[in-house]
Amino acid sequence: MISSVRNRLLFAASLLAATFSFSTSADAQTAPPTRVAIVGLVHGHVQGFLHNLAAHPEIALVGISEPDPALRQKYIAKTHLSGDLFFATEAEMLKHTQPQAILVYTSIAGHRAAIEEAAPLHIAAMVEKPLATTVEDALAIQALSERYNVPVLTNYETTWYNSNTAAVKMLEEGKIGDLRKLVVHDGHEGPKEIGVDPEFLSWLTDPKQNGAGALFDFGCYGVDLATWILHGELPTTVTAVTLQIKPKIYPNVDDDSTVVLTYPHAQAILQGSWNWPFARKDMEIYGATGYVDTVYDDAAPGAKLRARLSGEKSEHVETAPALQAPQNDSLNYLAAVLAGTVKPQHDLNSLDTNITVVRILDAARRSAQSGKTIYLAREVAAAK
């Protein structure tokens, strides 16, 4: 969240630099910049994209669509981007700008409609997490991707954490033995408590637009990591408990969630909450012979791991290696997918992974509502 006047000025300056560097950067490169457009401005993560744009001269922002005129004006004033970049509708923007990909910053429920506009024009999409609020929407998005042969990616901040990749590599290399238990913690003090913008808070606390509360907002990170680590396997069972610890602030959605996934030889416990005393995104991986924990110093240089391996009398701390492009941030990854140098399959952002993620989130929501365990693998097999 950009709160101080100084940060606002730095933010605007970085955007101006990015805007005016597009043509010169393109001249300096052998390949033209990747053309992207933004659909929607109600998702607060759009600020992070705009703030990081100056570091990506290979990306050209060619248009922004947002139906709310007041919100368009807010971002024109905040970013000092040209008003010519802004359009009232996605269809009008796509017609005039012809991007290679859209970056979707609508509510989660708005993802399907945005892709329905872009996919028939053979325009790829990257949406913010999670992919969809319902299995029906997720499968419709998958059908569009397959019919028009366009990538649809889901962006999770935790994909780009050095520590997560390093921890999973230790598991894959057998350093801690076979996976037995995964515990993931995600969340913060609450969206209202941390001061998200009103247009963000409005849909984030709407069960139709967000899918749920903290269960979808932060539970999705753990579900995504578990699905990736378990190589896309559907869990045998999904059991979820949600709470309304702060009903006066969040009367319509949960603000705390715990999801337990069982697999034939492992268990995942995923805790997404708007009630942590501090923001956190960390995980613990327990194997048959050792364990590794990530530290929330996530993407920063020198991110740490705590581990104890077979034969060690106590845990040790090590530094997670820096991620290399194009696996180090969402825009590098998107450009590589569009260039055909990365095939998005079975990774944290790929469509196949995120169809499974939505299935699990849907099962967790039904479990929390009914108080019953959902036998997901059996349920999906029976539906085929």
GROMACS .gro file of C-alpha atoms in nm:
model
  384
    1MET     CA    1   0.000   0.000   0.000
    2ILE     CA    2   0.144   0.337  -0.100
    3SER     CA    3   0.053   0.575   0.177
    4SER     CA    4   0.303   0.857   0.209
    5VAL     CA    5   0.335   1.159  -0.018
    6ARG     CA    6   0.696   1.070  -0.081
    7ASN     CA    7   0.606   0.719  -0.194
    8ARG     CA    8   0.331   0.855  -0.418
    9LEU     CA    9   0.579   1.085  -0.588
   10LEU     CA   10   0.828   0.802  -0.634
   11PHE     CA   11   0.549   0.581  -0.766
   12ALA     CA   12   0.442   0.843  -1.021
   13ALA     CA   13   0.800   0.907  -1.126
   14SER     CA   14   0.864   0.539  -1.186
   15LEU     CA   15   0.554   0.515  -1.402
   16LEU     CA   16   0.653   0.820  -1.604
   17ALA     CA   17   0.996   0.671  -1.659
   18ALA     CA   18   0.842   0.344  -1.769
   19THR     CA   19   0.599   0.514  -2.006
   20PHE     CA   20   0.862   0.721  -2.182
   21SER     CA   21   1.114   0.436  -2.198
   22PHE     CA   22   0.898   0.201  -2.404
   23SER     CA   23   1.004   0.325  -2.748
   24THR     CA   24   1.372   0.366  -2.668
   25SER     CA   25   1.386   0.029  -2.495
   26ALA     CA   26   1.223  -0.140  -2.792
   27ASP     CA   27   1.480   0.015  -3.025
   28ALA     CA   28   1.758  -0.120  -2.807
   29GLN     CA   29   1.627  -0.474  -2.815
   30THR     CA   30   1.612  -0.715  -3.103
   31ALA     CA   31   1.253  -0.810  -3.016
   32PRO     CA   32   0.973  -0.558  -2.973
   33PRO     CA   33   0.831  -0.524  -2.623
   34THR     CA   34   0.549  -0.752  -2.515
   35ARG     CA   35   0.219  -0.564  -2.541
   36VAL     CA   36  -0.003  -0.602  -2.235
   37ALA     CA   37  -0.326  -0.439  -2.124
   38ILE     CA   38  -0.495  -0.414  -1.787
   39VAL     CA   39  -0.857  -0.518  -1.742
   40GLY     CA   40  -1.008  -0.368  -1.427
   41LEU     CA   41  -0.864  -0.152  -1.153
   42VAL     CA   42  -1.058  -0.276  -0.850
   43HIS     CA   43  -0.797  -0.533  -0.745
   44GLY     CA   44  -0.535  -0.361  -0.531
   45HIS     CA   45  -0.254  -0.580  -0.667
   46VAL     CA   46  -0.264  -0.365  -0.981
   47GLN     CA   47  -0.062  -0.110  -0.786
   48GLY     CA   48   0.222  -0.356  -0.751
   49PHE     CA   49   0.223  -0.421  -1.125
   50LEU     CA   50   0.228  -0.051  -1.208
   51HIS     CA   51   0.499   0.014  -0.952
   52ASN     CA   52   0.722  -0.261  -1.099
   53LEU     CA   53   0.663  -0.164  -1.460
   54ALA     CA   54   0.968   0.064  -1.476
   55ALA     CA   55   1.190  -0.240  -1.413
   56HIS     CA   56   1.048  -0.411  -1.721
   57PRO     CA   57   1.125  -0.209  -2.035
   58GLU     CA   58   1.053  -0.525  -2.235
   59ILE     CA   59   0.684  -0.489  -2.134
   60ALA     CA   60   0.469  -0.222  -2.299
   61LEU     CA   61   0.145  -0.121  -2.127
   62VAL     CA   62  -0.084  -0.032  -2.417
   63GLY     CA   63  -0.424   0.007  -2.251
   64ILE     CA   64  -0.632  -0.001  -1.934
   65SER     CA   65  -1.005  -0.073  -1.919
   66GLU     CA   66  -1.222   0.015  -1.620
   67PRO     CA   67  -1.597   0.085  -1.632
   68ASP     CA   68  -1.596   0.319  -1.329
   69PRO     CA   69  -1.509   0.671  -1.454
   70ALA     CA   70  -1.417   0.790  -1.104
   71LEU     CA   71  -1.173   0.502  -1.064
   72ARG     CA   72  -1.019   0.576  -1.405
   73GLN     CA   73  -0.964   0.936  -1.299
   74LYS     CA   74  -0.818   0.825  -0.968
   75TYR     CA   75  -0.551   0.620  -1.146
   76ILE     CA   76  -0.482   0.889  -1.405
   77ALA     CA   77  -0.415   1.132  -1.119
   78LYS     CA   78  -0.219   0.879  -0.916
   79THR     CA   79   0.005   0.747  -1.193
   80HIS     CA   80   0.022   1.042  -1.436
   81LEU     CA   81  -0.027   0.794  -1.720
   82SER     CA   82  -0.181   0.940  -2.033
   83GLY     CA   83  -0.561   0.949  -2.036
   84ASP     CA   84  -0.542   0.797  -2.384
   85LEU     CA   85  -0.445   0.463  -2.226
   86PHE     CA   86  -0.779   0.438  -2.044
   87PHE     CA   87  -1.101   0.289  -2.185
   88ALA     CA   88  -1.448   0.237  -2.040
   89THR     CA   89  -1.486  -0.117  -2.177
   90GLU     CA   90  -1.256  -0.410  -2.237
   91ALA     CA   91  -1.397  -0.464  -2.587
   92GLU     CA   92  -1.314  -0.108  -2.690
   93MET     CA   93  -0.967  -0.131  -2.543
   94LEU     CA   94  -0.887  -0.462  -2.714
   95LYS     CA   95  -1.007  -0.326  -3.047
   96HIS     CA   96  -0.786  -0.018  -3.028
   97THR     CA   97  -0.473  -0.158  -2.860
   98GLN     CA   98  -0.446  -0.522  -2.975
   99PRO     CA   99  -0.239  -0.652  -2.681
  100GLN     CA  100  -0.074  -0.992  -2.668
  101ALA     CA  101  -0.201  -1.049  -2.316
  102ILE     CA  102  -0.443  -0.903  -2.066
  103LEU     CA  103  -0.362  -0.870  -1.697
  104VAL     CA  104  -0.690  -0.904  -1.510
  105TYR     CA  105  -0.747  -0.694  -1.198
  106THR     CA  106  -1.123  -0.732  -1.165
  107SER     CA  107  -1.291  -0.917  -0.881
  108ILE     CA  108  -1.227  -1.292  -0.890
  109ALA     CA  109  -1.580  -1.348  -1.021
  110GLY     CA  110  -1.498  -1.115  -1.312
  111HIS     CA  111  -1.215  -1.332  -1.448
  112ARG     CA  112  -1.435  -1.545  -1.673
  113ALA     CA  113  -1.597  -1.245  -1.845
  114ALA     CA  114  -1.259  -1.082  -1.909
  115ILE     CA  115  -1.124  -1.400  -2.070
  116GLU     CA  116  -1.441  -1.446  -2.273
  117GLU     CA  117  -1.364  -1.111  -2.439
  118ALA     CA  118  -0.995  -1.178  -2.499
  119ALA     CA  119  -0.963  -1.547  -2.584
  120PRO     CA  120  -1.159  -1.537  -2.915
  121LEU     CA  121  -0.911  -1.269  -3.028
  122HIS     CA  122  -0.626  -1.508  -2.940
  123ILE     CA  123  -0.514  -1.285  -2.653
  124ALA     CA  124  -0.358  -1.460  -2.353
  125ALA     CA  125  -0.455  -1.379  -1.995
  126MET     CA  126  -0.290  -1.362  -1.655
  127VAL     CA  127  -0.535  -1.326  -1.368
  128GLU     CA  128  -0.471  -1.261  -1.002
  129LYS     CA  129  -0.518  -1.552  -0.763
  130PRO     CA  130  -0.733  -1.759  -0.743
  131LEU     CA  131  -0.842  -1.848  -1.097
  132ALA     CA  132  -1.218  -1.844  -1.029
  133THR     CA  133  -1.482  -1.851  -0.756
  134THR     CA  134  -1.659  -2.163  -0.891
  135VAL     CA  135  -1.568  -2.487  -1.063
  136GLU     CA  136  -1.814  -2.396  -1.338
  137ASP     CA  137  -1.623  -2.076  -1.417
  138ALA     CA  138  -1.286  -2.253  -1.397
  139LEU     CA  139  -1.396  -2.518  -1.647
  140ALA     CA  140  -1.542  -2.253  -1.878
  141ILE     CA  141  -1.208  -2.071  -1.871
  142GLN     CA  142  -1.028  -2.396  -1.947
  143ALA     CA  143  -1.258  -2.456  -2.246
  144LEU     CA  144  -1.183  -2.108  -2.381
  145SER     CA  145  -0.809  -2.161  -2.341
  146GLU     CA  146  -0.823  -2.491  -2.526
  147ARG     CA  147  -1.061  -2.375  -2.799
  148TYR     CA  148  -0.858  -2.068  -2.891
  149ASN     CA  149  -0.517  -2.210  -2.797
  150VAL     CA  150  -0.424  -1.924  -2.564
  151PRO     CA  151  -0.248  -1.945  -2.227
  152VAL     CA  152  -0.441  -1.855  -1.913
  153LEU     CA  153  -0.214  -1.807  -1.613
  154THR     CA  154  -0.284  -1.736  -1.247
  155ASN     CA  155  -0.045  -1.507  -1.063
  156TYR     CA  156   0.048  -1.588  -0.702
  157GLU     CA  157   0.300  -1.369  -0.525
  158THR     CA  158   0.442  -1.679  -0.354
  159THR     CA  159   0.548  -1.827  -0.689
  160TRP     CA  160   0.834  -1.580  -0.698
  161TYR     CA  161   0.965  -1.646  -0.345
  162ASN     CA  162   1.320  -1.778  -0.343
  163SER     CA  163   1.251  -1.969  -0.023
  164ASN     CA  164   0.956  -2.170  -0.158
  165THR     CA  165   1.148  -2.295  -0.460
  166ALA     CA  166   1.454  -2.380  -0.249
  167ALA     CA  167   1.248  -2.570   0.008
  168VAL     CA  168   1.066  -2.777  -0.252
  169LYS     CA  169   1.397  -2.851  -0.423
  170MET     CA  170   1.525  -3.001  -0.096
  171LEU     CA  171   1.218  -3.225  -0.089
  172GLU     CA  172   1.259  -3.328  -0.453
  173GLU     CA  173   1.626  -3.407  -0.399
  174GLY     CA  174   1.535  -3.644  -0.117
  175LYS     CA  175   1.713  -3.443   0.152
  176ILE     CA  176   1.420  -3.470   0.393
  177GLY     CA  177   1.275  -3.800   0.270
  178ASP     CA  178   0.927  -3.860   0.135
  179LEU     CA  179   0.666  -3.593   0.205
  180ARG     CA  180   0.458  -3.655   0.516
  181LYS     CA  181   0.309  -3.320   0.616
  182LEU     CA  182   0.281  -2.971   0.469
  183VAL     CA  183   0.173  -2.672   0.680
  184VAL     CA  184   0.116  -2.335   0.513
  185HIS     CA  185   0.035  -2.003   0.683
  186ASP     CA  186  -0.089  -1.705   0.482
  187GLY     CA  187  -0.258  -1.376   0.556
  188HIS     CA  188  -0.240  -1.055   0.752
  189GLU     CA  189  -0.433  -0.853   1.010
  190GLY     CA  190  -0.729  -0.807   0.774
  191PRO     CA  191  -0.795  -0.603   0.458
  192LYS     CA  192  -0.978  -0.325   0.643
  193GLU     CA  193  -0.718  -0.321   0.918
  194ILE     CA  194  -0.429  -0.275   0.674
  195GLY     CA  195  -0.618  -0.004   0.481
  196VAL     CA  196  -0.688  -0.150   0.137
  197ASP     CA  197  -0.861   0.090  -0.102
  198PRO     CA  198  -1.243   0.099  -0.084
  199GLU     CA  199  -1.295  -0.045  -0.432
  200PHE     CA  200  -1.080  -0.344  -0.330
  201LEU     CA  201  -1.246  -0.394   0.010
  202SER     CA  202  -1.593  -0.381  -0.145
  203TRP     CA  203  -1.559  -0.698  -0.354
  204LEU     CA  204  -1.304  -0.871  -0.131
  205THR     CA  205  -1.570  -0.896   0.141
  206ASP     CA  206  -1.846  -1.004  -0.099
  207PRO     CA  207  -1.894  -1.385  -0.103
  208LYS     CA  208  -2.011  -1.382  -0.466
  209GLN     CA  209  -1.731  -1.165  -0.600
  210ASN     CA  210  -1.448  -1.317  -0.396
  211GLY     CA  211  -1.581  -1.671  -0.349
  212ALA     CA  212  -1.548  -1.650   0.030
  213GLY     CA  213  -1.343  -1.438   0.268
  214ALA     CA  214  -1.001  -1.536   0.400
  215LEU     CA  215  -1.066  -1.894   0.282
  216PHE     CA  216  -1.034  -1.790  -0.082
  217ASP     CA  217  -0.820  -1.478  -0.040
  218PHE     CA  218  -0.540  -1.650   0.151
  219GLY     CA  219  -0.632  -2.018   0.161
  220CYS     CA  220  -0.568  -2.030  -0.213
  221TYR     CA  221  -0.192  -1.979  -0.163
  222GLY     CA  222  -0.161  -2.295   0.042
  223VAL     CA  223  -0.386  -2.492  -0.194
  224ASP     CA  224  -0.171  -2.382  -0.488
  225LEU     CA  225   0.152  -2.481  -0.314
  226ALA     CA  226   0.009  -2.817  -0.204
  227THR     CA  227  -0.117  -2.894  -0.555
  228TRP     CA  228   0.223  -2.810  -0.703
  229ILE     CA  229   0.416  -3.011  -0.445
  230LEU     CA  230   0.180  -3.309  -0.487
  231HIS     CA  231   0.219  -3.290  -0.868
  232GLY     CA  232  -0.145  -3.205  -0.936
  233GLU     CA  233  -0.288  -3.495  -0.736
  234LEU     CA  234  -0.642  -3.446  -0.608
  235PRO     CA  235  -0.666  -3.495  -0.233
  236THR     CA  236  -0.860  -3.792  -0.105
  237THR     CA  237  -1.048  -3.570   0.140
  238VAL     CA  238  -1.100  -3.199   0.203
  239THR     CA  239  -1.210  -3.079   0.546
  240ALA     CA  240  -1.241  -2.709   0.629
  241VAL     CA  241  -1.336  -2.496   0.927
  242THR     CA  242  -1.401  -2.124   0.893
  243LEU     CA  243  -1.467  -1.859   1.157
  244GLN     CA  244  -1.607  -1.508   1.180
  245ILE     CA  245  -1.389  -1.370   1.454
  246LYS     CA  246  -1.472  -1.012   1.352
  247PRO     CA  247  -1.836  -1.022   1.234
  248LYS     CA  248  -1.885  -0.649   1.282
  249ILE     CA  249  -1.607  -0.583   1.031
  250TYR     CA  250  -1.672  -0.879   0.799
  251PRO     CA  251  -2.042  -0.966   0.837
  252ASN     CA  252  -2.078  -1.155   0.509
  253VAL     CA  253  -1.764  -1.369   0.484
  254ASP     CA  254  -1.527  -1.575   0.695
  255ASP     CA  255  -1.214  -1.407   0.828
  256ASP     CA  256  -1.027  -1.720   0.937
  257SER     CA  257  -0.989  -2.061   0.776
  258THR     CA  258  -0.816  -2.393   0.822
  259VAL     CA  259  -0.822  -2.653   0.545
  260VAL     CA  260  -0.697  -3.009   0.591
  261LEU     CA  261  -0.619  -3.211   0.277
  262THR     CA  262  -0.542  -3.580   0.300
  263TYR     CA  263  -0.351  -3.780   0.043
  264PRO     CA  264  -0.262  -4.153   0.055
  265HIS     CA  265   0.070  -4.085   0.230
  266ALA     CA  266   0.064  -3.718   0.327
  267GLN     CA  267  -0.142  -3.442   0.482
  268ALA     CA  268  -0.159  -3.068   0.413
  269ILE     CA  269  -0.282  -2.814   0.669
  270LEU     CA  270  -0.350  -2.475   0.511
  271GLN     CA  271  -0.423  -2.173   0.729
  272GLY     CA  272  -0.549  -1.859   0.559
  273SER     CA  273  -0.653  -1.577   0.789
  274TRP     CA  274  -0.734  -1.210   0.827
  275ASN     CA  275  -0.646  -1.244   1.196
  276TRP     CA  276  -0.271  -1.288   1.208
  277PRO     CA  277  -0.096  -1.034   1.432
  278PHE     CA  278   0.147  -0.970   1.146
  279ALA     CA  279   0.148  -1.044   0.773
  280ARG     CA  280   0.288  -1.384   0.687
  281LYS     CA  281   0.339  -1.620   0.393
  282ASP     CA  282   0.548  -1.914   0.507
  283MET     CA  283   0.538  -2.292   0.503
  284GLU     CA  284   0.676  -2.599   0.676
  285ILE     CA  285   0.757  -2.917   0.484
  286TYR     CA  286   0.804  -3.232   0.689
  287GLY     CA  287   0.954  -3.541   0.532
  288ALA     CA  288   1.016  -3.889   0.666
  289THR     CA  289   1.374  -3.801   0.765
  290GLY     CA  290   1.386  -3.422   0.807
  291TYR     CA  291   1.210  -3.090   0.765
  292VAL     CA  292   1.250  -2.750   0.604
  293ASP     CA  293   1.069  -2.427   0.692
  294THR     CA  294   1.059  -2.109   0.491
  295VAL     CA  295   1.092  -1.768   0.652
  296TYR     CA  296   0.864  -1.480   0.549
  297ASP     CA  297   1.162  -1.279   0.426
  298ASP     CA  298   1.027  -1.425   0.100
  299ALA     CA  299   1.153  -1.264  -0.220
  300ALA     CA  300   1.421  -1.050  -0.061
  301PRO     CA  301   1.787  -1.126  -0.134
  302GLY     CA  302   1.911  -1.357   0.137
  303ALA     CA  303   1.574  -1.519   0.212
  304LYS     CA  304   1.631  -1.791   0.471
  305LEU     CA  305   1.538  -2.153   0.525
  306ARG     CA  306   1.539  -2.341   0.855
  307ALA     CA  307   1.610  -2.708   0.812
  308ARG     CA  308   1.701  -3.018   1.008
  309LEU     CA  309   1.821  -3.319   0.815
  310SER     CA  310   1.884  -3.679   0.908
  311GLY     CA  311   2.182  -3.709   1.142
  312GLU     CA  312   2.176  -3.343   1.252
  313LYS     CA  313   2.136  -3.272   1.624
  314SER     CA  314   1.969  -2.936   1.567
  315GLU     CA  315   1.827  -2.728   1.286
  316HIS     CA  316   2.044  -2.504   1.074
  317VAL     CA  317   1.973  -2.190   0.874
  318GLU     CA  318   2.068  -2.148   0.511
  319THR     CA  319   2.016  -1.886   0.242
  320ALA     CA  320   1.780  -1.958  -0.045
  321PRO     CA  321   1.945  -1.901  -0.384
  322ALA     CA  322   1.806  -1.617  -0.595
  323LEU     CA  323   1.562  -1.722  -0.865
  324GLN     CA  324   1.673  -1.677  -1.223
  325ALA     CA  325   1.468  -1.523  -1.505
  326PRO     CA  326   1.214  -1.605  -1.629
  327GLN     CA  327   1.112  -1.780  -1.306
  328ASN     CA  328   1.182  -1.481  -1.083
  329ASP     CA  329   0.873  -1.265  -1.142
  330SER     CA  330   0.536  -1.267  -1.312
  331LEU     CA  331   0.622  -1.043  -1.606
  332ASN     CA  332   0.937  -1.234  -1.699
  333TYR     CA  333   0.735  -1.553  -1.677
  334LEU     CA  334   0.449  -1.414  -1.889
  335ALA     CA  335   0.689  -1.291  -2.158
  336ALA     CA  336   0.859  -1.632  -2.170
  337VAL     CA  337   0.523  -1.811  -2.203
  338LEU     CA  338   0.419  -1.580  -2.487
  339ALA     CA  339   0.756  -1.632  -2.656
  340GLY     CA  340   0.713  -2.009  -2.630
  341THR     CA  341   1.026  -2.062  -2.420
  342VAL     CA  342   0.827  -2.172  -2.112
  343LYS     CA  343   0.539  -2.418  -2.131
  344PRO     CA  344   0.302  -2.359  -1.840
  345GLN     CA  345   0.222  -2.709  -1.720
  346HIS     CA  346   0.210  -2.848  -1.367
  347ASP     CA  347   0.363  -2.535  -1.216
  348LEU     CA  348   0.222  -2.284  -0.968
  349ASN     CA  349   0.071  -2.060  -1.236
  350SER     CA  350  -0.048  -2.309  -1.495
  351LEU     CA  351  -0.411  -2.367  -1.587
  352ASP     CA  352  -0.407  -2.738  -1.505
  353THR     CA  353  -0.278  -2.669  -1.154
  354ASN     CA  354  -0.531  -2.396  -1.098
  355ILE     CA  355  -0.830  -2.597  -1.215
  356THR     CA  356  -0.738  -2.836  -0.932
  357VAL     CA  357  -0.694  -2.542  -0.694
  358VAL     CA  358  -1.048  -2.421  -0.764
  359ARG     CA  359  -1.186  -2.773  -0.716
  360ILE     CA  360  -1.019  -2.790  -0.375
  361LEU     CA  361  -1.133  -2.440  -0.273
  362ASP     CA  362  -1.488  -2.523  -0.377
  363ALA     CA  363  -1.475  -2.844  -0.172
  364ALA     CA  364  -1.335  -2.651   0.125
  365ARG     CA  365  -1.617  -2.398   0.105
  366ARG     CA  366  -1.877  -2.678   0.093
  367SER     CA  367  -1.707  -2.856   0.383
  368ALA     CA  368  -1.709  -2.542   0.598
  369GLN     CA  369  -2.074  -2.475   0.518
  370SER     CA  370  -2.191  -2.831   0.581
  371GLY     CA  371  -1.957  -2.936   0.859
  372LYS     CA  372  -1.873  -3.249   0.660
  373THR     CA  373  -1.562  -3.389   0.498
  374ILE     CA  374  -1.568  -3.385   0.117
  375TYR     CA  375  -1.428  -3.695  -0.056
  376LEU     CA  376  -1.296  -3.495  -0.350
  377ALA     CA  377  -1.096  -3.750  -0.553
  378ARG     CA  378  -1.387  -3.992  -0.543
  379GLU     CA  379  -1.635  -3.717  -0.627
  380VAL     CA  380  -1.441  -3.597  -0.932
  381ALA     CA  381  -1.383  -3.953  -1.057
  382ALA     CA  382  -1.757  -4.025  -1.034
  383ALA     CA  383  -1.842  -3.713  -1.233
  384LYS     CA  384  -1.624  -3.817  -1.529
   0.00000   0.00000   0.00000
